[in-house]
Short mmCIF file of C-alpha atoms and ligand atoms in Angstrom, two decimals:
data_model
loop_
_atom_site.label_atom_id
_atom_site.label_comp_id
_atom_site.label_asym_id
_atom_site.label_seq_id
_atom_site.Cartn_x
_atom_site.Cartn_y
_atom_site.Cartn_z
CA UNK A 1 -173.39 14.10 -156.24
CA UNK A 2 -169.75 12.97 -156.60
CA UNK A 3 -167.33 13.14 -159.49
CA UNK A 4 -168.24 9.52 -160.33
CA UNK A 5 -171.88 10.64 -160.63
CA UNK A 6 -170.72 13.34 -163.10
CA UNK A 7 -169.14 10.59 -165.21
CA UNK A 8 -172.41 8.66 -165.08
CA UNK A 9 -174.32 11.73 -166.27
CA UNK A 10 -171.94 12.09 -169.24
CA UNK A 11 -172.52 8.44 -170.17
CA UNK A 12 -176.31 8.75 -169.72
CA UNK A 13 -176.33 11.68 -172.18
CA UNK A 14 -174.04 9.74 -174.59
CA UNK A 15 -171.60 12.66 -174.51
CA UNK A 16 -168.93 12.62 -177.23
CA UNK A 17 -165.64 14.39 -176.42
CA UNK A 18 -164.69 17.00 -179.00
CA UNK A 19 -160.99 17.42 -179.65
CA UNK A 20 -161.67 20.69 -181.51
CA UNK A 21 -162.89 22.23 -178.23
CA UNK A 22 -159.88 20.99 -176.26
CA UNK A 23 -162.02 18.70 -174.13
CA UNK A 24 -159.75 16.92 -171.63
CA UNK A 25 -161.77 16.62 -168.43
CA UNK A 26 -160.62 15.99 -164.85
CA UNK A 27 -162.37 13.51 -162.58
CA UNK A 28 -159.92 13.30 -159.66
CA UNK A 29 -161.71 14.88 -156.69
CA UNK A 30 -158.50 15.65 -154.74
CA UNK A 31 -156.91 17.35 -157.76
CA UNK A 32 -160.07 19.37 -158.42
CA UNK A 33 -160.15 20.54 -154.79
CA UNK A 34 -156.46 21.42 -154.97
CA UNK A 35 -157.01 23.56 -158.08
CA UNK A 36 -159.94 25.41 -156.49
CA UNK A 37 -157.98 26.08 -153.30
CA UNK A 38 -154.78 27.12 -155.13
CA UNK A 39 -156.84 29.58 -157.16
CA UNK A 40 -158.26 31.17 -154.00
CA UNK A 41 -161.89 30.16 -154.58
CA UNK A 42 -162.85 30.58 -150.91
CA UNK A 43 -165.44 33.35 -150.69
CA UNK A 44 -164.41 34.77 -154.08
CA UNK A 45 -166.25 35.81 -157.22
CA UNK A 46 -164.92 33.34 -159.77
CA UNK A 47 -164.99 33.02 -163.55
CA UNK A 48 -164.37 29.60 -165.09
CA UNK A 49 -163.67 29.18 -168.78
CA UNK A 50 -164.89 25.83 -170.04
CA UNK A 51 -167.16 24.17 -167.49
CA UNK A 52 -167.00 20.77 -169.21
CA UNK A 53 -169.01 18.29 -167.13
CA UNK A 54 -168.92 20.66 -164.18
CA UNK A 55 -166.37 18.74 -162.11
CA UNK A 56 -164.05 21.70 -161.47
CA UNK A 57 -167.08 24.00 -161.32
CA UNK A 58 -168.41 21.92 -158.40
CA UNK A 59 -165.10 22.14 -156.51
CA UNK A 60 -165.16 25.92 -157.00
CA UNK A 61 -168.90 26.36 -156.28
CA UNK A 62 -168.55 24.55 -152.92
CA UNK A 63 -166.22 27.32 -151.77
CA UNK A 64 -166.91 30.50 -153.68
CA UNK A 65 -169.35 33.36 -153.29
CA UNK A 66 -170.36 33.24 -156.93
CA UNK A 67 -169.22 31.32 -160.02
CA UNK A 68 -169.80 32.41 -163.63
CA UNK A 69 -168.89 29.49 -165.87
CA UNK A 70 -168.55 29.85 -169.64
CA UNK A 71 -168.95 26.85 -171.93
CA UNK A 72 -168.89 26.84 -175.73
CA UNK A 73 -170.27 23.31 -176.28
CA UNK A 74 -174.05 23.42 -176.06
CA UNK A 75 -174.34 19.61 -175.81
CA UNK A 76 -172.87 19.97 -172.29
CA UNK A 77 -175.72 22.13 -170.98
CA UNK A 78 -178.22 19.33 -170.18
CA UNK A 79 -175.33 17.59 -168.40
CA UNK A 80 -174.37 20.75 -166.47
CA UNK A 81 -178.02 21.23 -165.46
CA UNK A 82 -177.71 17.93 -163.60
CA UNK A 83 -174.18 18.17 -162.25
CA UNK A 84 -174.50 21.78 -161.06
CA UNK A 85 -178.25 21.77 -160.35
CA UNK A 86 -177.77 21.77 -156.55
CA UNK A 87 -175.80 25.07 -156.54
CA UNK A 88 -177.62 28.39 -156.46
CA UNK A 89 -174.38 30.41 -156.67
CA UNK A 90 -173.51 29.26 -160.23
CA UNK A 91 -174.43 31.01 -163.46
CA UNK A 92 -173.74 29.35 -166.81
CA UNK A 93 -172.99 31.27 -169.99
CA UNK A 94 -173.13 29.59 -173.41
CA UNK A 95 -170.51 31.87 -174.93
CA UNK A 96 -167.16 31.60 -176.61
CA UNK A 97 -165.27 34.01 -174.34
CA UNK A 98 -162.80 34.93 -177.09
CA UNK A 99 -165.67 35.97 -179.37
CA UNK A 100 -167.52 38.16 -176.86
CA UNK A 101 -164.35 39.94 -175.73
CA UNK A 102 -163.10 41.03 -172.32
CA UNK A 103 -165.22 44.20 -172.01
CA UNK A 104 -168.36 42.06 -172.30
CA UNK A 105 -167.05 39.49 -169.81
CA UNK A 106 -166.23 42.30 -167.34
CA UNK A 107 -169.65 43.84 -167.88
CA UNK A 108 -171.41 40.51 -167.28
CA UNK A 109 -169.54 39.92 -164.01
CA UNK A 110 -169.69 43.56 -162.89
CA UNK A 111 -167.32 43.29 -159.89
CA UNK A 112 -163.70 42.21 -159.18
CA UNK A 113 -163.19 38.51 -159.86
CA UNK A 114 -160.60 35.79 -160.24
CA UNK A 115 -160.27 33.15 -162.97
CA UNK A 116 -159.90 29.44 -162.21
CA UNK A 117 -159.90 27.08 -165.18
CA UNK A 118 -158.69 23.95 -166.87
CA UNK A 119 -158.12 25.78 -170.14
CA UNK A 120 -158.74 24.27 -173.56
CA UNK A 121 -155.24 23.78 -175.04
CA UNK A 122 -155.99 25.26 -178.44
CA UNK A 123 -156.58 28.78 -177.10
CA UNK A 124 -154.56 28.90 -173.88
CA UNK A 125 -152.47 31.96 -174.73
CA UNK A 126 -155.26 34.10 -176.24
CA UNK A 127 -157.39 33.35 -173.18
CA UNK A 128 -154.64 34.32 -170.72
CA UNK A 129 -153.97 37.54 -172.69
CA UNK A 130 -157.69 38.29 -172.76
CA UNK A 131 -157.94 38.21 -168.96
CA UNK A 132 -154.67 40.14 -168.49
CA UNK A 133 -156.46 42.92 -170.39
CA UNK A 134 -159.44 42.85 -168.00
CA UNK A 135 -160.11 45.75 -165.65
CA UNK A 136 -161.62 43.46 -163.02
CA UNK A 137 -159.64 40.21 -163.06
CA UNK A 138 -157.21 39.95 -160.10
CA UNK A 139 -155.65 36.54 -160.68
CA UNK A 140 -155.69 33.69 -163.16
CA UNK A 141 -155.14 30.14 -161.95
CA UNK A 142 -155.22 27.66 -164.78
CA UNK A 143 -153.98 24.42 -166.21
CA UNK A 144 -151.87 24.83 -169.32
CA UNK A 145 -149.41 22.64 -171.21
CA UNK A 146 -146.25 22.23 -169.11
CA UNK A 147 -144.08 23.80 -171.85
CA UNK A 148 -146.34 26.85 -172.00
CA UNK A 149 -146.16 27.20 -168.19
CA UNK A 150 -142.35 27.09 -168.36
CA UNK A 151 -142.31 29.79 -171.06
CA UNK A 152 -144.69 32.00 -169.07
CA UNK A 153 -142.50 31.78 -165.94
CA UNK A 154 -139.05 31.90 -167.63
CA UNK A 155 -136.86 34.84 -166.56
CA UNK A 156 -134.13 34.13 -169.10
CA UNK A 157 -132.76 31.42 -171.40
CA UNK A 158 -134.33 29.90 -174.48
CA UNK A 159 -137.82 29.69 -172.91
CA UNK A 160 -137.89 33.47 -172.30
CA UNK A 161 -139.80 35.31 -175.04
CA UNK A 162 -142.79 37.49 -175.91
CA UNK A 163 -145.16 35.32 -173.84
CA UNK A 164 -142.94 35.61 -170.73
CA UNK A 165 -142.51 39.37 -171.16
CA UNK A 166 -146.22 40.06 -171.78
CA UNK A 167 -147.30 38.08 -168.71
CA UNK A 168 -144.49 39.24 -166.40
CA UNK A 169 -145.03 42.91 -167.28
CA UNK A 170 -148.41 42.83 -165.52
CA UNK A 171 -148.43 39.72 -163.31
CA UNK A 172 -146.30 37.55 -161.02
CA UNK A 173 -146.50 34.03 -162.46
CA UNK A 174 -145.71 30.83 -160.60
CA UNK A 175 -146.01 27.14 -161.30
CA UNK A 176 -148.09 25.58 -158.52
CA UNK A 177 -147.57 21.97 -159.60
CA UNK A 178 -147.19 19.66 -162.56
CA UNK A 179 -150.25 17.60 -163.53
CA UNK A 180 -149.55 14.40 -165.43
CA UNK A 181 -151.33 13.66 -168.72
CA UNK A 182 -153.04 10.61 -167.19
CA UNK A 183 -154.98 12.88 -164.82
CA UNK A 184 -157.14 13.98 -167.80
CA UNK A 185 -159.75 12.12 -169.81
CA UNK A 186 -159.27 11.71 -172.73
CA UNK A 187 -155.54 11.62 -171.97
CA UNK A 188 -153.64 14.32 -173.91
CA UNK A 189 -150.17 13.69 -175.32
CA UNK A 190 -148.35 16.06 -172.98
CA UNK A 191 -148.21 16.87 -169.27
CA UNK A 192 -149.73 20.05 -167.88
CA UNK A 193 -148.92 22.49 -165.13
CA UNK A 194 -151.16 24.43 -162.80
CA UNK A 195 -150.05 28.06 -162.87
CA UNK A 196 -151.19 31.06 -160.90
CA UNK A 197 -150.76 34.59 -162.27
CA UNK A 198 -151.27 37.35 -159.70
CA UNK A 199 -151.87 40.75 -161.25
CA UNK A 200 -149.47 43.47 -160.12
CA UNK A 201 -151.41 46.32 -158.49
CA UNK A 202 -152.95 48.57 -161.13
CA UNK A 203 -151.22 46.75 -164.01
CA UNK A 204 -153.15 45.90 -167.14
CA UNK A 205 -151.86 44.53 -170.43
CA UNK A 206 -152.68 46.93 -173.26
CA UNK A 207 -152.97 45.95 -176.94
CA UNK A 208 -150.08 48.35 -177.59
CA UNK A 209 -147.77 46.65 -175.04
CA UNK A 210 -148.82 43.20 -176.27
CA UNK A 211 -147.82 44.21 -179.83
CA UNK A 212 -144.57 45.84 -178.64
CA UNK A 213 -143.36 42.65 -176.88
CA UNK A 214 -144.32 40.52 -179.88
CA UNK A 215 -142.34 42.87 -182.15
CA UNK A 216 -139.31 42.78 -179.80
CA UNK A 217 -139.12 38.98 -180.15
CA UNK A 218 -140.36 38.80 -183.76
CA UNK A 219 -137.19 36.99 -184.85
CA UNK A 220 -135.43 35.77 -181.73
CA UNK A 221 -131.98 35.54 -183.31
CA UNK A 222 -132.12 39.15 -184.54
CA UNK A 223 -131.19 42.21 -182.51
CA UNK A 224 -133.83 44.37 -180.90
CA UNK A 225 -132.88 47.17 -183.31
CA UNK A 226 -133.52 44.88 -186.31
CA UNK A 227 -136.83 43.63 -184.96
CA UNK A 228 -138.21 47.01 -183.88
CA UNK A 229 -137.06 48.99 -186.92
CA UNK A 230 -138.73 46.33 -189.10
CA UNK A 231 -141.90 47.14 -187.13
CA UNK A 232 -141.52 50.85 -187.97
CA UNK A 233 -139.64 52.22 -184.92
CA UNK A 234 -137.15 55.02 -185.70
CA UNK A 235 -133.60 53.62 -185.45
CA UNK A 236 -131.98 56.73 -183.95
CA UNK A 237 -134.61 57.02 -181.22
CA UNK A 238 -134.29 53.33 -180.48
CA UNK A 239 -130.49 53.35 -180.21
CA UNK A 240 -130.55 56.39 -177.93
CA UNK A 241 -133.23 54.79 -175.71
CA UNK A 242 -131.17 51.59 -175.53
CA UNK A 243 -128.05 53.59 -174.60
CA UNK A 244 -130.00 55.35 -171.87
CA UNK A 245 -130.81 51.92 -170.41
CA UNK A 246 -127.15 50.85 -170.63
CA UNK A 247 -127.41 48.60 -173.73
CA UNK A 248 -125.79 48.93 -177.15
CA UNK A 249 -127.45 48.50 -180.54
CA UNK A 250 -126.52 44.83 -180.77
CA UNK A 251 -128.63 43.85 -177.76
CA UNK A 252 -131.26 41.15 -178.15
CA UNK A 253 -134.64 41.41 -176.44
CA UNK A 254 -133.91 38.59 -173.97
CA UNK A 255 -130.79 40.42 -172.72
CA UNK A 256 -132.95 43.31 -171.54
CA UNK A 257 -135.48 41.27 -169.58
CA UNK A 258 -139.05 42.34 -168.83
CA UNK A 259 -138.31 45.38 -166.64
CA UNK A 260 -135.94 46.97 -169.15
CA UNK A 261 -138.27 46.18 -172.06
CA UNK A 262 -141.03 47.97 -170.15
CA UNK A 263 -138.72 50.95 -169.61
CA UNK A 264 -137.76 50.88 -173.30
CA UNK A 265 -141.39 51.03 -174.35
CA UNK A 266 -141.99 53.99 -172.01
CA UNK A 267 -138.91 55.82 -173.36
CA UNK A 268 -140.00 55.29 -176.97
CA UNK A 269 -143.53 56.47 -176.13
CA UNK A 270 -142.20 59.64 -174.51
CA UNK A 271 -139.75 60.59 -177.27
N1 LIG B 301 -163.51 22.34 -166.59
C1 LIG B 301 -163.66 21.02 -167.14
C2 LIG B 301 -162.73 20.05 -166.45
O1 LIG B 301 -161.75 20.52 -165.83
O2 LIG B 301 -162.95 18.84 -166.53
C3 LIG B 301 -163.41 21.01 -168.65
C4 LIG B 301 -162.04 21.49 -169.10
S1 LIG B 301 -161.69 21.19 -170.81
C5 LIG B 301 -159.91 21.20 -170.80
C6 LIG B 301 -161.99 22.76 -171.60
C7 LIG B 301 -163.46 23.14 -171.74
O3 LIG B 301 -163.54 24.43 -172.37
C8 LIG B 301 -164.31 22.21 -172.62
O4 LIG B 301 -165.48 21.86 -171.97
C9 LIG B 301 -164.60 23.04 -173.89
O5 LIG B 301 -165.81 22.69 -174.50
C10 LIG B 301 -164.58 24.45 -173.33
N2 LIG B 301 -164.23 25.49 -174.30
C11 LIG B 301 -163.41 25.38 -175.36
N3 LIG B 301 -163.28 26.55 -175.99
C12 LIG B 301 -164.03 27.45 -175.30
C13 LIG B 301 -164.31 28.84 -175.46
N4 LIG B 301 -163.77 29.52 -176.48
N5 LIG B 301 -165.13 29.47 -174.57
C14 LIG B 301 -165.69 28.74 -173.57
N6 LIG B 301 -165.46 27.42 -173.36
C15 LIG B 301 -164.64 26.79 -174.21
#
């Protein structure tokens, strides 16, 4: 079966694309292969979020040891039965991954894995955060809106914010390539980028750290002291921790950068 056959199966089943599920599929075989290879599918245990018509799943399944693919839209299952039927290393789950939570995903997979996905736009960030909180996920390679990719990878400037700090505190992000909007069907309004996030050894995003970074950047124009005291942090402790890191009380979160924000959180925790 080729990608064109997958399109035929969609037509045969009179499949209707659902915007609410972020359904923008990819049918370019070379691009699909490139995504699977960039994600490190070869011989790996892979999790895919949003199998769609199974086009990316096929590119992954050809290479990987085992693929667990989650799909929320049940009308796609008869289609996936046909497009993925030839693979005995693929398991499909009819779950909303955000609803079942990361502990359940980790339990279902039961061994170290990587994520490769063309993520639904409407929940890109929650999905990335979910897998950064996994105990078993080693890397996340996914397509996201180009602007989101730029914010994830920004080290400074106006793009640098809570999203950049959260991701960079536990992973090394890089943009693999830009993917134009016309490479998707239906065509979205914006371009995408393929990003790869490699987890730093032993690093895991905690709910506490996630909340801390969000509080730091709560109002970007305000100082860190204003933002964190509004979130209940003691001002004296905060100013002394900032001084210890070589910053004064007028510093903004972006001036500190991810490493210093991490150190600040540790200092506040230990005080
Ligand atoms: N992988 C396919 C491809 O590249 O052509 C489809 C990608 S499409 C951008 C996103 C897919 O994720 C859709 O099939 C959608 O139904 C599915 N999806 C959306 N929200 C989901 C969720 N919360 N859990 C699992 N799958 C979801």
